[in-house]
Amino acid sequence: MYDYFVAAMKCLNCGTMSAADSSTNMQTHLRDDASGIELGIGFHFEPLEVREQDIMASSYITTGRVSVDGRTRLLEMWRCPACGHENWARVTITGTELTEFESVVLDRKALESAQFISDGCYLLASKLSGILAQDLMEGRVNPVQVLFERLA
């Protein structure tokens, strides 16, 4: 099961601002007892849910970047409810609290600003490189390295 990150998100394709609800389908597996609830700004995770090893066990891949301010930043996919465009968000967790959501273009700068990226990156890395998604998912090729090489 999964939960939903929820925030009013601006689509970078059509400019529509979404409602702060699950209509963006921004799914996350961070909570150990995920049950489909909506997680917005101010939500507090259990401390064990936001440790590096637990984030990685929750379908996120490390970017190899270290946080310099103590905040954890995740890159997560979401879909615009108006036009259907797949977008990316930078989700910030300060300590155990969700503190910020921001629509971002997934480029090298966004990738460098985050410590983790969701497993949605496999398909993007495959599309950009021509490498089979299965090879990326099975660890034969590092999808984050592919993104760093291919994104401007």
Short mmCIF file of C-alpha atoms in Angstrom, two decimals:
data_model
loop_
_atom_site.label_atom_id
_atom_site.label_comp_id
_atom_site.label_asym_id
_atom_site.label_seq_id
_atom_site.Cartn_x
_atom_site.Cartn_y
_atom_site.Cartn_z
CA MET A 1 0.00 0.00 0.00
CA TYR A 2 1.00 3.63 -0.32
CA ASP A 3 0.06 7.08 0.90
CA TYR A 4 -0.20 10.34 -1.05
CA PHE A 5 1.95 13.43 -0.72
CA VAL A 6 -0.50 16.33 -1.08
CA ALA A 7 0.07 19.99 -1.85
CA ALA A 8 -1.20 22.54 -4.33
CA MET A 9 1.15 21.87 -7.26
CA LYS A 10 1.61 24.03 -10.36
CA CYS A 11 1.83 22.04 -13.58
CA LEU A 12 4.87 23.12 -15.54
CA ASN A 13 3.12 22.09 -18.77
CA CYS A 14 -0.30 23.81 -18.61
CA GLY A 15 0.12 26.15 -15.63
CA THR A 16 -2.86 24.74 -13.72
CA MET A 17 -2.63 24.75 -9.92
CA SER A 18 -3.87 21.46 -8.51
CA ALA A 19 -5.90 21.03 -5.37
CA ALA A 20 -3.92 19.96 -2.30
CA ASP A 21 -5.25 16.42 -2.47
CA SER A 22 -4.56 13.01 -3.97
CA SER A 23 -5.71 14.08 -7.46
CA THR A 24 -2.02 14.49 -8.38
CA ASN A 25 -1.42 10.80 -7.63
CA MET A 26 1.89 11.64 -5.89
CA GLN A 27 2.33 8.28 -4.19
CA THR A 28 4.84 7.46 -1.48
CA HIS A 29 5.76 4.31 0.42
CA LEU A 30 7.66 6.08 3.22
CA ARG A 31 5.33 5.16 6.08
CA ASP A 32 5.68 1.61 7.33
CA ASP A 33 1.91 1.32 7.76
CA ALA A 34 0.88 3.18 4.60
CA SER A 35 -2.88 3.11 4.17
CA GLY A 36 -3.75 5.61 1.44
CA ILE A 37 -3.87 8.70 3.66
CA GLU A 38 -2.92 12.18 2.47
CA LEU A 39 0.37 13.55 3.83
CA GLY A 40 0.67 17.33 3.64
CA ILE A 41 2.88 20.04 5.08
CA GLY A 42 3.16 19.61 8.82
CA PHE A 43 2.82 15.83 8.77
CA HIS A 44 5.28 14.09 11.11
CA PHE A 45 6.82 10.74 10.21
CA GLU A 46 8.07 8.26 12.76
CA PRO A 47 11.85 8.78 13.16
CA LEU A 48 12.62 5.30 11.82
CA GLU A 49 10.69 6.01 8.60
CA VAL A 50 12.99 8.82 7.45
CA ARG A 51 16.42 7.30 8.07
CA GLU A 52 18.48 6.87 4.90
CA GLN A 53 18.22 3.08 4.86
CA ASP A 54 14.46 3.23 5.42
CA ILE A 55 13.95 5.78 2.65
CA MET A 56 15.92 3.54 0.29
CA ALA A 57 13.81 0.55 1.37
CA SER A 58 10.72 2.60 0.42
CA SER A 59 11.38 2.68 -3.35
CA TYR A 60 13.69 5.70 -3.37
CA ILE A 61 17.17 5.70 -4.88
CA THR A 62 20.01 7.73 -3.44
CA THR A 63 21.44 10.46 -5.63
CA GLY A 64 24.74 10.38 -3.75
CA ARG A 65 24.26 13.99 -2.67
CA VAL A 66 24.65 14.94 0.98
CA SER A 67 22.33 17.43 2.65
CA VAL A 68 24.27 20.48 3.84
CA ASP A 69 21.38 21.89 5.90
CA GLY A 70 20.03 18.79 7.63
CA ARG A 71 16.96 18.60 5.42
CA THR A 72 16.13 15.57 3.32
CA ARG A 73 14.90 16.26 -0.19
CA LEU A 74 13.11 13.69 -2.34
CA LEU A 75 12.24 13.99 -6.01
CA GLU A 76 8.83 12.47 -6.66
CA MET A 77 6.63 12.18 -9.75
CA TRP A 78 3.11 13.57 -9.90
CA ARG A 79 0.49 13.87 -12.62
CA CYS A 80 -1.42 17.05 -13.45
CA PRO A 81 -5.13 16.37 -12.94
CA ALA A 82 -5.98 18.91 -15.68
CA CYS A 83 -3.74 17.89 -18.59
CA GLY A 84 -2.26 14.55 -17.46
CA HIS A 85 1.35 15.73 -17.81
CA GLU A 86 3.88 13.90 -15.63
CA ASN A 87 5.72 16.41 -13.46
CA TRP A 88 8.33 16.21 -10.71
CA ALA A 89 8.21 17.66 -7.21
CA ARG A 90 10.92 18.30 -4.66
CA VAL A 91 9.59 17.17 -1.29
CA THR A 92 11.45 18.46 1.77
CA ILE A 93 11.50 16.72 5.13
CA THR A 94 13.04 18.60 8.06
CA GLY A 95 13.77 16.18 10.87
CA THR A 96 10.59 14.11 10.74
CA GLU A 97 8.26 16.84 9.43
CA LEU A 98 7.10 17.44 5.86
CA THR A 99 7.97 21.09 5.34
CA GLU A 100 7.88 21.91 1.63
CA PHE A 101 6.62 20.80 -1.79
CA GLU A 102 7.87 22.46 -4.96
CA SER A 103 7.21 21.74 -8.64
CA VAL A 104 10.53 21.34 -10.42
CA VAL A 105 11.85 20.59 -13.86
CA LEU A 106 13.82 17.38 -13.49
CA ASP A 107 17.21 18.61 -14.67
CA ARG A 108 20.74 18.21 -13.36
CA LYS A 109 20.28 21.11 -10.91
CA ALA A 110 17.16 19.51 -9.38
CA LEU A 111 18.89 16.14 -9.18
CA GLU A 112 21.90 17.71 -7.44
CA SER A 113 19.58 19.39 -4.90
CA ALA A 114 18.03 16.14 -3.67
CA GLN A 115 19.27 13.18 -1.68
CA PHE A 116 16.75 10.71 -3.14
CA ILE A 117 14.65 10.18 -6.26
CA SER A 118 11.62 7.94 -6.59
CA ASP A 119 11.70 4.74 -8.58
CA GLY A 120 9.80 6.59 -11.32
CA CYS A 121 13.26 7.58 -12.53
CA TYR A 122 13.80 4.12 -14.06
CA LEU A 123 11.47 4.78 -16.98
CA LEU A 124 12.86 8.27 -17.56
CA ALA A 125 16.46 7.01 -17.52
CA SER A 126 15.47 4.26 -19.95
CA LYS A 127 13.74 6.73 -22.27
CA LEU A 128 16.69 9.14 -22.25
CA SER A 129 19.35 6.48 -22.76
CA GLY A 130 17.77 3.61 -24.65
CA ILE A 131 18.87 1.26 -21.86
CA LEU A 132 16.28 -1.37 -20.99
CA ALA A 133 14.28 -0.38 -17.91
CA GLN A 134 14.79 -3.92 -16.59
CA ASP A 135 18.58 -3.43 -16.63
CA LEU A 136 18.13 -0.24 -14.60
CA MET A 137 15.68 -1.83 -12.15
CA GLU A 138 17.90 -4.85 -11.59
CA GLY A 139 20.95 -2.69 -10.87
CA ARG A 140 23.02 -3.56 -13.94
CA VAL A 141 23.08 0.15 -14.76
CA ASN A 142 22.69 2.98 -12.21
CA PRO A 143 19.66 5.09 -13.22
CA VAL A 144 20.86 8.12 -11.26
CA GLN A 145 24.20 8.07 -13.10
CA VAL A 146 22.30 7.86 -16.40
CA LEU A 147 20.22 10.89 -15.40
CA PHE A 148 23.29 12.89 -14.37
CA GLU A 149 24.85 12.10 -17.77
CA ARG A 150 21.73 12.82 -19.84
CA LEU A 151 19.99 15.73 -18.12
CA ALA A 152 21.02 19.29 -18.93
#
